[in-house]
Structures are given as C-alpha cells and as structure tokens.
PDB file of C-alpha atoms in Angstrom:
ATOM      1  CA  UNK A  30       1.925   5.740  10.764  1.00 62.00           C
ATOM      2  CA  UNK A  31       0.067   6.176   7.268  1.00 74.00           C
ATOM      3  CA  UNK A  32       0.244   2.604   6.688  1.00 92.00           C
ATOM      4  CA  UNK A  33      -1.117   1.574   3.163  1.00 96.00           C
ATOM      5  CA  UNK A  34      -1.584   5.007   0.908  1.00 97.00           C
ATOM      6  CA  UNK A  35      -3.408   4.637  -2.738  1.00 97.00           C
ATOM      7  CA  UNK A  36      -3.008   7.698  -4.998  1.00 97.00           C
ATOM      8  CA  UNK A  37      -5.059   9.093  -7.037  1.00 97.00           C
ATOM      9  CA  UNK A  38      -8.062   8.418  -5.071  1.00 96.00           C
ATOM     10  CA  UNK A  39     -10.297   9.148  -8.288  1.00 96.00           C
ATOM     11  CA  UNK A  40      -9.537   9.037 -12.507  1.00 97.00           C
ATOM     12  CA  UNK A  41     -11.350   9.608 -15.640  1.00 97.00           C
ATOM     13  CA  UNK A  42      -9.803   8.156 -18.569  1.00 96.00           C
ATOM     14  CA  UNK A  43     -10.600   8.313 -21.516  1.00 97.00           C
ATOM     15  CA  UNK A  44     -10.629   4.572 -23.605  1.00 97.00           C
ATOM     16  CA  UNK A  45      -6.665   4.085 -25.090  1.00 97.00           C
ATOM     17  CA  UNK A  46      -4.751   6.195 -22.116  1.00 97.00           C
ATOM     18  CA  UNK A  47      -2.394   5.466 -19.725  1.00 96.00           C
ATOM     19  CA  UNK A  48      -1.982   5.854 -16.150  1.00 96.00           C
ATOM     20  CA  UNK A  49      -0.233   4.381 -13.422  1.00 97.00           C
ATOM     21  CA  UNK A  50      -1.561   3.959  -9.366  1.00 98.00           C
ATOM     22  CA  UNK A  51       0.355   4.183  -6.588  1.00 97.00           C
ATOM     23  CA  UNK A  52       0.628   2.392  -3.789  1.00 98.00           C
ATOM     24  CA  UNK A  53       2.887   3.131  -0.640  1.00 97.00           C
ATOM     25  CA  UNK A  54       3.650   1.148   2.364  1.00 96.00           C
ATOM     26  CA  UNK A  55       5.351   1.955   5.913  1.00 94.00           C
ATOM     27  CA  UNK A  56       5.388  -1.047   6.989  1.00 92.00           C
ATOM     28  CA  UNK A  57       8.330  -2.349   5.568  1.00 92.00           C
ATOM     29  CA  UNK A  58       6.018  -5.836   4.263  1.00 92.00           C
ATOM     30  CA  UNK A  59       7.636  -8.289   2.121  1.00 92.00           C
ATOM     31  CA  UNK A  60       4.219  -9.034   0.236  1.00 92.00           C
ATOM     32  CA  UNK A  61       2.330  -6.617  -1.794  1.00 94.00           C
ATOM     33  CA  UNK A  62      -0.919  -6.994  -4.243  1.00 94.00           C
ATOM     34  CA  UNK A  63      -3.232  -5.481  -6.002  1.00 97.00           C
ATOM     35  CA  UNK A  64      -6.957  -6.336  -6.187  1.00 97.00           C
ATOM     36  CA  UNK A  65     -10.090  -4.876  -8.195  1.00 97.00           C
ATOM     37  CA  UNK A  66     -13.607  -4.709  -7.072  1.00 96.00           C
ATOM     38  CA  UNK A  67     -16.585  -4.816  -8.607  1.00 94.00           C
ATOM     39  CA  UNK A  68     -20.182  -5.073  -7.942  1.00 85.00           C
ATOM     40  CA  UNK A  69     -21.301  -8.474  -6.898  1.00 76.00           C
ATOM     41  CA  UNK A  70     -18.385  -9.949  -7.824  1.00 80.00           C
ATOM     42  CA  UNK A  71     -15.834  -9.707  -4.397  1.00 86.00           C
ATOM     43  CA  UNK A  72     -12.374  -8.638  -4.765  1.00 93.00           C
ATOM     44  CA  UNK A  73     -10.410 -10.234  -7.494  1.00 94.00           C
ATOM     45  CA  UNK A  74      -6.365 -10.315  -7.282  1.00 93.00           C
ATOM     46  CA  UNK A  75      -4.851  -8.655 -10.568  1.00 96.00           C
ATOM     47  CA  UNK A  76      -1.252  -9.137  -9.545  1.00 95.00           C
ATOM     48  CA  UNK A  77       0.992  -9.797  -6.791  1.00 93.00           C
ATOM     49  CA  UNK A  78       4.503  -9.096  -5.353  1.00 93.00           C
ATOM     50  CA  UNK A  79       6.320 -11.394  -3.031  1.00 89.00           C
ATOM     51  CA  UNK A  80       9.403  -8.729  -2.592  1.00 91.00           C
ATOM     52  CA  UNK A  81      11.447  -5.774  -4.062  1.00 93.00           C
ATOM     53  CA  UNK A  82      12.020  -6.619  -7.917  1.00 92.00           C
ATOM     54  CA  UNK A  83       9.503 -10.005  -7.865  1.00 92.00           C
ATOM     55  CA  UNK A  84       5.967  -9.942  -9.475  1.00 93.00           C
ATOM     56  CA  UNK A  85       3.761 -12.391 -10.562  1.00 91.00           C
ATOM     57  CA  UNK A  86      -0.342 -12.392 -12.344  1.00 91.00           C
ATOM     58  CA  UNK A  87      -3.108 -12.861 -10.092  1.00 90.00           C
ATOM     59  CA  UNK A  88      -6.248 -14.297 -11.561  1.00 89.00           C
ATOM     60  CA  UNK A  89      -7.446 -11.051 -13.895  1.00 94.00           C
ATOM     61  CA  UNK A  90      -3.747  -9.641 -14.909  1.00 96.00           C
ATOM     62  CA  UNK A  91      -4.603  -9.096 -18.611  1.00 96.00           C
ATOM     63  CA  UNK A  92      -4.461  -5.249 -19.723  1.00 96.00           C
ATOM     64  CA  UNK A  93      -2.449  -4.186 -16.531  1.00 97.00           C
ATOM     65  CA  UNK A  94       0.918  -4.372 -15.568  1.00 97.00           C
ATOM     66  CA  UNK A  95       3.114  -3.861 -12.450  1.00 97.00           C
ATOM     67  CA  UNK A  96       6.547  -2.830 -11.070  1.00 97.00           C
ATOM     68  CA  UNK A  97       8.206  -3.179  -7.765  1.00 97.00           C
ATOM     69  CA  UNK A  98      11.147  -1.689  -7.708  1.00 94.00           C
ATOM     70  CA  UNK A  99      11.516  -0.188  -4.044  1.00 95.00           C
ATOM     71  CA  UNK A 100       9.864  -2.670  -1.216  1.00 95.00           C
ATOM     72  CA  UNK A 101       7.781   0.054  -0.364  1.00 96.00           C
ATOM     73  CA  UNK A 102       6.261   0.962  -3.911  1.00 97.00           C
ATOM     74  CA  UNK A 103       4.100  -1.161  -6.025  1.00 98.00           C
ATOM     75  CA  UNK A 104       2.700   0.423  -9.233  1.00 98.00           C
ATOM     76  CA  UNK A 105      -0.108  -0.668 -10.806  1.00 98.00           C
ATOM     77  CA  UNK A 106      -0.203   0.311 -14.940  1.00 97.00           C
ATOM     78  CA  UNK A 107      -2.524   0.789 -17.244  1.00 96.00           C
ATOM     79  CA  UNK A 108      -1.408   0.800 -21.116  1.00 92.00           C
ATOM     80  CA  UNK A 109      -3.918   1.145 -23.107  1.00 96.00           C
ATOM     81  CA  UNK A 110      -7.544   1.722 -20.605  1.00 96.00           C
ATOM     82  CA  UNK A 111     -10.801   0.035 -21.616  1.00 97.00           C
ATOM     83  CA  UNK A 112     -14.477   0.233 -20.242  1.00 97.00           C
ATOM     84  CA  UNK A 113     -13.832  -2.960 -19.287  1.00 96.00           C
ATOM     85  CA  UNK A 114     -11.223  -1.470 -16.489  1.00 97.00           C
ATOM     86  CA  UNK A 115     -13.707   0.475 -14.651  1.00 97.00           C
ATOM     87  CA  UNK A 116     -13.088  -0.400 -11.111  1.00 97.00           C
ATOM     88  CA  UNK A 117     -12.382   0.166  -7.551  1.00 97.00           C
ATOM     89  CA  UNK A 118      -8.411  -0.870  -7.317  1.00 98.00           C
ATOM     90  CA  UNK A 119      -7.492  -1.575  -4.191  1.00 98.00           C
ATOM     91  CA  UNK A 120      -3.524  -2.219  -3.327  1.00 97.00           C
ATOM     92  CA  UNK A 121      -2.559  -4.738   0.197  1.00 95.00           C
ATOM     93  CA  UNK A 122       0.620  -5.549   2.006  1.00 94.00           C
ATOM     94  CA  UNK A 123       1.548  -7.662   4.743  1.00 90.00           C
ATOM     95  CA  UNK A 124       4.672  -9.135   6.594  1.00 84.00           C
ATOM     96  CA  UNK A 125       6.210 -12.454   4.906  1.00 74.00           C
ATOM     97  CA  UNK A 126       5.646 -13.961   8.433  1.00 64.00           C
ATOM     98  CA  UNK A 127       3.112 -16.252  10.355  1.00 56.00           C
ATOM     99  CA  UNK A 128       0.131 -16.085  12.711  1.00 54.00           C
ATOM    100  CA  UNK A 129      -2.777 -13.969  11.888  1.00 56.00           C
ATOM    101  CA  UNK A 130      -0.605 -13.108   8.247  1.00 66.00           C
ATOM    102  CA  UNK A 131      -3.060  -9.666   7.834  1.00 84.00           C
ATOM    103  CA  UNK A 132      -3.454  -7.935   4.635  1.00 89.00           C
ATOM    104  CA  UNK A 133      -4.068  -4.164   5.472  1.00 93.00           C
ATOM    105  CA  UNK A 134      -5.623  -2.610   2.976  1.00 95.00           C
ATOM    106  CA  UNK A 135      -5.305   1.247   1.293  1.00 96.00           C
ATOM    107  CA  UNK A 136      -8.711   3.245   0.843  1.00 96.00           C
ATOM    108  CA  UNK A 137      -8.625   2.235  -2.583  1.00 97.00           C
ATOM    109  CA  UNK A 138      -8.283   4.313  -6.149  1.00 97.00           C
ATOM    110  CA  UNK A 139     -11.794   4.197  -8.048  1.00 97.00           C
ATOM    111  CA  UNK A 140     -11.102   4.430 -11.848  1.00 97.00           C
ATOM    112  CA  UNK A 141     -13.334   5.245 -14.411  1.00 97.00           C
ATOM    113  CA  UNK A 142     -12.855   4.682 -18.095  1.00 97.00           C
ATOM    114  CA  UNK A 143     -14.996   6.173 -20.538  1.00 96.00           C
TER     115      UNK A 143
ATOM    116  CA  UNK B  23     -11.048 -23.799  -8.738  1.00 77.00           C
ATOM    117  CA  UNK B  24     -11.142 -21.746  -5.516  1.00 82.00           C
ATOM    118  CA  UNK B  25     -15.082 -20.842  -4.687  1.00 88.00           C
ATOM    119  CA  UNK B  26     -16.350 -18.318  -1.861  1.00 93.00           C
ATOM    120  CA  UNK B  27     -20.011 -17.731  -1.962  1.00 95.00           C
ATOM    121  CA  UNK B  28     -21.461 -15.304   0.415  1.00 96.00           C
ATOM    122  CA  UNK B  29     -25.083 -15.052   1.584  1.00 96.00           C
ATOM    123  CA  UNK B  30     -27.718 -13.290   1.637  1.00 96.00           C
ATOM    124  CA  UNK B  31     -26.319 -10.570  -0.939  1.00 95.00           C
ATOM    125  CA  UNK B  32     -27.800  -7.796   1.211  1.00 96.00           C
ATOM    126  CA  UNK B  33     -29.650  -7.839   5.125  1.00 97.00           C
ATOM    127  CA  UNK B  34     -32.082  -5.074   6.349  1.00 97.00           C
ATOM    128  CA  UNK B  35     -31.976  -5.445  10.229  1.00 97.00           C
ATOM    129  CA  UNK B  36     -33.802  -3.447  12.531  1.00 97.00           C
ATOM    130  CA  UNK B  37     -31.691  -2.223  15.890  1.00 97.00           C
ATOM    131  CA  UNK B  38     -31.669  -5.427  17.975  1.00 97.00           C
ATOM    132  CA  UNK B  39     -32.448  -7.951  15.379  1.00 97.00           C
ATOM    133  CA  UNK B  40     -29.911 -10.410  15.593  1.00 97.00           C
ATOM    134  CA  UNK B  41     -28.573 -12.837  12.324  1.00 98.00           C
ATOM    135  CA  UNK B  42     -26.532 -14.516  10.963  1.00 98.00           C
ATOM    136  CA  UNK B  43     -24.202 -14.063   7.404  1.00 98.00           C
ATOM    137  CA  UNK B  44     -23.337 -17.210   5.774  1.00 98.00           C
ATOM    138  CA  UNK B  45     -20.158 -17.562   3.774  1.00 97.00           C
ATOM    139  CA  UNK B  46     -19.704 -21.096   1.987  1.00 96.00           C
ATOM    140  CA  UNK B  47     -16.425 -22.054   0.422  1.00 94.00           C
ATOM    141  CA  UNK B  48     -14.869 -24.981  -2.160  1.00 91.00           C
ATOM    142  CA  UNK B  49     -10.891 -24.691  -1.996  1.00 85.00           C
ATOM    143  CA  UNK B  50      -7.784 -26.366  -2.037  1.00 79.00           C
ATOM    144  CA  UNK B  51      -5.080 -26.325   1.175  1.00 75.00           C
ATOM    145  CA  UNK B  52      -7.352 -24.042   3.034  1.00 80.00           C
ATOM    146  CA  UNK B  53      -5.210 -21.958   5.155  1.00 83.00           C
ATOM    147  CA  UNK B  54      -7.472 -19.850   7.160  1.00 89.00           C
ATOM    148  CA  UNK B  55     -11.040 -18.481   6.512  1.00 93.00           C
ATOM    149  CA  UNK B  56     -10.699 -14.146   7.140  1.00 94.00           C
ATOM    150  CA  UNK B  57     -13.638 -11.804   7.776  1.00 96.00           C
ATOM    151  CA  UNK B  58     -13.268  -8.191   6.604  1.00 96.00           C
ATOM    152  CA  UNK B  59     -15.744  -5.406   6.989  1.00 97.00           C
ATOM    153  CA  UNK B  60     -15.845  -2.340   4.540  1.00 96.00           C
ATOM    154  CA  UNK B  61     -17.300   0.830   4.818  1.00 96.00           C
ATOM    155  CA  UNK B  62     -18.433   2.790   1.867  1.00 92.00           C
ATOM    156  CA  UNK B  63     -15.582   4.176   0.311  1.00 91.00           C
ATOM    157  CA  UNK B  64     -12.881   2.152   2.257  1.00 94.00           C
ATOM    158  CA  UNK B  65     -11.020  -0.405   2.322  1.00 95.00           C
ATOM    159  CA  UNK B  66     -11.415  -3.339   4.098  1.00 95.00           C
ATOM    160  CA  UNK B  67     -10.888  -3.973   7.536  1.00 95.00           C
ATOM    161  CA  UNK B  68      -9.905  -6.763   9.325  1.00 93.00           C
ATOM    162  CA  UNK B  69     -12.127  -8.660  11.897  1.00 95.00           C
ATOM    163  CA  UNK B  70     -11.244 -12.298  12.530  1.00 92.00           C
ATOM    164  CA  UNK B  71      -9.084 -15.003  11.212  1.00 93.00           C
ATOM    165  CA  UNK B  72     -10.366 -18.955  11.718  1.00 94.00           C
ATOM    166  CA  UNK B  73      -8.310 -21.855  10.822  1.00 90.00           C
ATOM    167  CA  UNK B  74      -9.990 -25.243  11.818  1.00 90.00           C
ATOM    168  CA  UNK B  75     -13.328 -26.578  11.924  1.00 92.00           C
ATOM    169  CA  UNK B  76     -15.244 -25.904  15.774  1.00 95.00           C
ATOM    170  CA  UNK B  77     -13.098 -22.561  15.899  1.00 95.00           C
ATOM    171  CA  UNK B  78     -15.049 -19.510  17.346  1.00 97.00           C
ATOM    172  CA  UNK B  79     -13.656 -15.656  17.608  1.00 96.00           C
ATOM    173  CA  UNK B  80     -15.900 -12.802  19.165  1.00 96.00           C
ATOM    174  CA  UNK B  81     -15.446  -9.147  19.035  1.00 94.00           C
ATOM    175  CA  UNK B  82     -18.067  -6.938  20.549  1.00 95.00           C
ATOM    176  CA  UNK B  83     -21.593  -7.969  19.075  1.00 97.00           C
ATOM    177  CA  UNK B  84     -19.957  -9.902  16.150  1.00 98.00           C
ATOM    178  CA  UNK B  85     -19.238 -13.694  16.428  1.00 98.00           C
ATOM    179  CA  UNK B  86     -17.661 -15.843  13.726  1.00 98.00           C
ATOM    180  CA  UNK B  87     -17.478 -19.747  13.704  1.00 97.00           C
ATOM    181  CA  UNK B  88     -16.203 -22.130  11.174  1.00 95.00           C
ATOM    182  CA  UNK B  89     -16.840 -25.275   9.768  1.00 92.00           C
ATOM    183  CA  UNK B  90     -15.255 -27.655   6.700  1.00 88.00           C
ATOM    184  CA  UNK B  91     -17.388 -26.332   4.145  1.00 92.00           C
ATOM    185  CA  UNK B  92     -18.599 -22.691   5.786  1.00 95.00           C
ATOM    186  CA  UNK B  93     -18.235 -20.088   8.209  1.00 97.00           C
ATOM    187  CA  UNK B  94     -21.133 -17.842  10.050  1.00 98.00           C
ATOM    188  CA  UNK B  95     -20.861 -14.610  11.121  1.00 98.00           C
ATOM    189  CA  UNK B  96     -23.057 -13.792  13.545  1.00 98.00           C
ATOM    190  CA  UNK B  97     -24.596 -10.122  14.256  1.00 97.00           C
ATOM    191  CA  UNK B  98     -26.334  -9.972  18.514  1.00 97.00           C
ATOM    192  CA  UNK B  99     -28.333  -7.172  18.796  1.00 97.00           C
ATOM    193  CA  UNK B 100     -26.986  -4.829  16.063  1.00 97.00           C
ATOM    194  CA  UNK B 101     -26.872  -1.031  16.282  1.00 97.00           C
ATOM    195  CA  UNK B 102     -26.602   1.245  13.411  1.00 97.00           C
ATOM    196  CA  UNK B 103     -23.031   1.799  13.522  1.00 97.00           C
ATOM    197  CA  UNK B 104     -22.664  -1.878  12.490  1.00 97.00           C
ATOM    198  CA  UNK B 105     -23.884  -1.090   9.191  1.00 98.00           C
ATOM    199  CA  UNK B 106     -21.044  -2.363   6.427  1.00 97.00           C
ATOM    200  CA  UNK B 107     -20.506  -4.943   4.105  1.00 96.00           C
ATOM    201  CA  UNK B 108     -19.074  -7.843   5.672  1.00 97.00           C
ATOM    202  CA  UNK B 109     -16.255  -9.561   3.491  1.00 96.00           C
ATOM    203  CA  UNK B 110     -15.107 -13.736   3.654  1.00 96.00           C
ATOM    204  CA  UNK B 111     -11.892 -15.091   2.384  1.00 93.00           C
ATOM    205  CA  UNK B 112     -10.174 -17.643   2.374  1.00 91.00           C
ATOM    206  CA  UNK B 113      -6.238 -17.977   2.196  1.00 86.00           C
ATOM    207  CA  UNK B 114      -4.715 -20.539  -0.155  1.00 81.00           C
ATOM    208  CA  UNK B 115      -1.224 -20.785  -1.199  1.00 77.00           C
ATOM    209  CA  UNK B 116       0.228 -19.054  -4.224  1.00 72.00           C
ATOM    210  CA  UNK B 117       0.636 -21.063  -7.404  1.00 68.00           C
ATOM    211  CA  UNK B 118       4.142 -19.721  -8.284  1.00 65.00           C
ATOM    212  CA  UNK B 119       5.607 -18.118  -4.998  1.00 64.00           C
ATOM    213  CA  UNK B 120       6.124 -19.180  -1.350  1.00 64.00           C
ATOM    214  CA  UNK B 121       3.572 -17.430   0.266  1.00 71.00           C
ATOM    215  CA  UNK B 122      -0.759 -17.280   0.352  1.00 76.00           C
ATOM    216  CA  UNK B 123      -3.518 -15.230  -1.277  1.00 80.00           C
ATOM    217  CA  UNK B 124      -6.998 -14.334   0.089  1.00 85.00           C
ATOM    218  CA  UNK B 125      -9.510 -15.565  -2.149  1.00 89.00           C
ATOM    219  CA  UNK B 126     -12.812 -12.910  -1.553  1.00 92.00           C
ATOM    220  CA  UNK B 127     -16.742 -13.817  -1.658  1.00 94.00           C
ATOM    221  CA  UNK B 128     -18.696 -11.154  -3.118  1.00 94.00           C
ATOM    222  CA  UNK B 129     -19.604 -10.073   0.653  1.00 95.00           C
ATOM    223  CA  UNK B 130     -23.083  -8.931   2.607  1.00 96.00           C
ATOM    224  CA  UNK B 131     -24.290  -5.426   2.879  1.00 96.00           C
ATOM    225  CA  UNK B 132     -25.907  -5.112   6.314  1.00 98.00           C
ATOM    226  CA  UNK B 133     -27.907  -2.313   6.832  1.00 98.00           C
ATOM    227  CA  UNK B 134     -29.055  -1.441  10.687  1.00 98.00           C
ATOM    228  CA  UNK B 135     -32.165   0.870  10.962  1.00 97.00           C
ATOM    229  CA  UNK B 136     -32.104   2.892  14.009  1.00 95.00           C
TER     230      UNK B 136
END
C-alpha cells in the first residue's frame, strides 16, 4: 500500500520552463491538494481538488495550474517557472468522509528554479 | 483571515527535559485543531486531532490539549528520536466546495540531545 507517491522527488529549472509533478493516490480519496513549503512560513495550499474533473485555487494559486482527470492523479503545472517557485511541494489526499478526516501526505517534490 | 502562529520557532532540549510547544490560532468555523510531525525530508505525519476546548489526546511521551484561542503540545521526558518539527493546523471549511482545508503554522523544530 504506497499510499500518497510525489514524483520527481528533486528539479532544477531553469527561470521560463515547464514541468509538471505528480501525485498518485491508492486510496481511492475523494479530496486531493497541493501545498508548498517554505522556510518559516508553514505550509501554504496552492490548489485543491474535491473529486475527479473538479479543481479550485488555494490561497497562493498564481503561476501554477492543476488537472484532475483520473481520481487517483492530481498534477501540479508549472508554465512558465520563476525564482519565486522555489519550494518544497507537497501533494495530500483524504476520504470525503467524517471523524478524524486525515490528510496523508506524499514525501514531497523539492523544486528549484534558477 | 485564518491565523496559526506557532511558538518558540525552534527548542534545544536535553534527554529528559520536558516542554511544552505553543500553537495560537485566529479563525473562522474552527473545525478541529491537527498536530503533524515532520522529519527532515518528509512529509508530515499525523499525531492528534482536537475539536473542543478542555479536549486532551496522548500518544507515548507527547500530550496535546486545546483551548478557544490555543493548543499545547506537550513533550515528558524526550529522547532523541523525538527530534522533528512539530506542525499545528487548523481545519476550516472551503470557500467554494463542500468540504475543509488545514490551515498550517509555521511549526517548531525540536531538537533532543542525547
């Protein structure tokens, strides 16, 4: 049971590419999102997904966007990378239901822009 | 606008020094206060969920309690292996989908000297 898998684990970009992350789930959860970290300043949500073909901006969505197309899969894209973008990107899902409501998280993709 | 402030910003214990991690919070519809921990080049893990004021959980040496405007986790007699960062949030309710988010703090480092 892999549970939440991130790939690439590391990138070097130069400023103006693009790339895409990956994130995989086996845990067939409804809800899916994508967060950056930073030092200092806590996890920050960049966009969310509350099912297959449904996404919505987070609180820092500008210069990234996002597709959901399988329940599994959510993509995280990058069209045009900036310094700014430097980051550790870290993707979450968890079950639509109630109780506890966990967000398990990948190992996270650490993204440098240069 | 959803606050989490966590404090100190860093805690050098020795083995067997207990403390306390303070994580103060300013939010709207609070639906449960979540404690993470992450190890270097992880991703979070979860620890404990809280939802009302007066509510304790305990696992192992850690012990987290809540009130209306914070939450404490507390660290008894701390061994090395307890070294992480320590991670609030809080979970509030999506703007433009059924559903919550976790809102982060910038979290603790804890570092246990052997």
């Amino acid at each position: 049971n892999a549970g939440v898998t991130q790939t690439p684990k590391f990138r070097v970009l130069k400023t103006g590419q693009s790339m895409t992350l990956l994130c995989a789930q086996d845990m067939n959860h409804e809800y899916m999102y994508w967060y950056r970290q930073d030092p200092g300043m806590g996890l920050r949500l960049i966009h969310y997904s509350v099912g297959e073909g449904t996404t919505a901006k987070g609180e820092v969505p500008d210069g990234y966007n996002v597709s959901r197309l399988k329940k599994q899969n959510f993509l995280l894209g990058l069209e045009s990378a900036a310094p700014s973008q430097t980051s550790v990107y870290f993707c979450a899902s968890k079950w639509r239901g109630g109780g506890a409501n966990v967000l398990t998280f990948g190992a996270g993709s650490r993204l440098t822009v240069l | 606008e959803d606050q989490v402030t966590q404090s100190p910003e860093a805690l050098r214990l020795q083995e067997g020094e207990s403390s306390s991690l303070n994580c103060s919070y300013t939010v709207s519809g609070l639906r449960g206060l979540f404690w993470y921990r992450q190890d270097p080049g992880k991703g979070p893990e979860f620890l404990f969920t809280l939802y009302s004021a007066g509510e304790e959980k305990e696992k192992e040496r850690l012990k987290a309690t809540l009130t209306k405007k914070e939450s404490f986790l507390h660290i008894t007699a701390p061994k090395p292996e307890d070294s992480a960062t320590y991670l609030c949030a809080v979970q509030v309710p999506l703007i433009k989908a059924a559903g919550n988010k976790l809102t982060f703090g910038g979290g603790t480092r804890v570092l246990v000297k052997p």
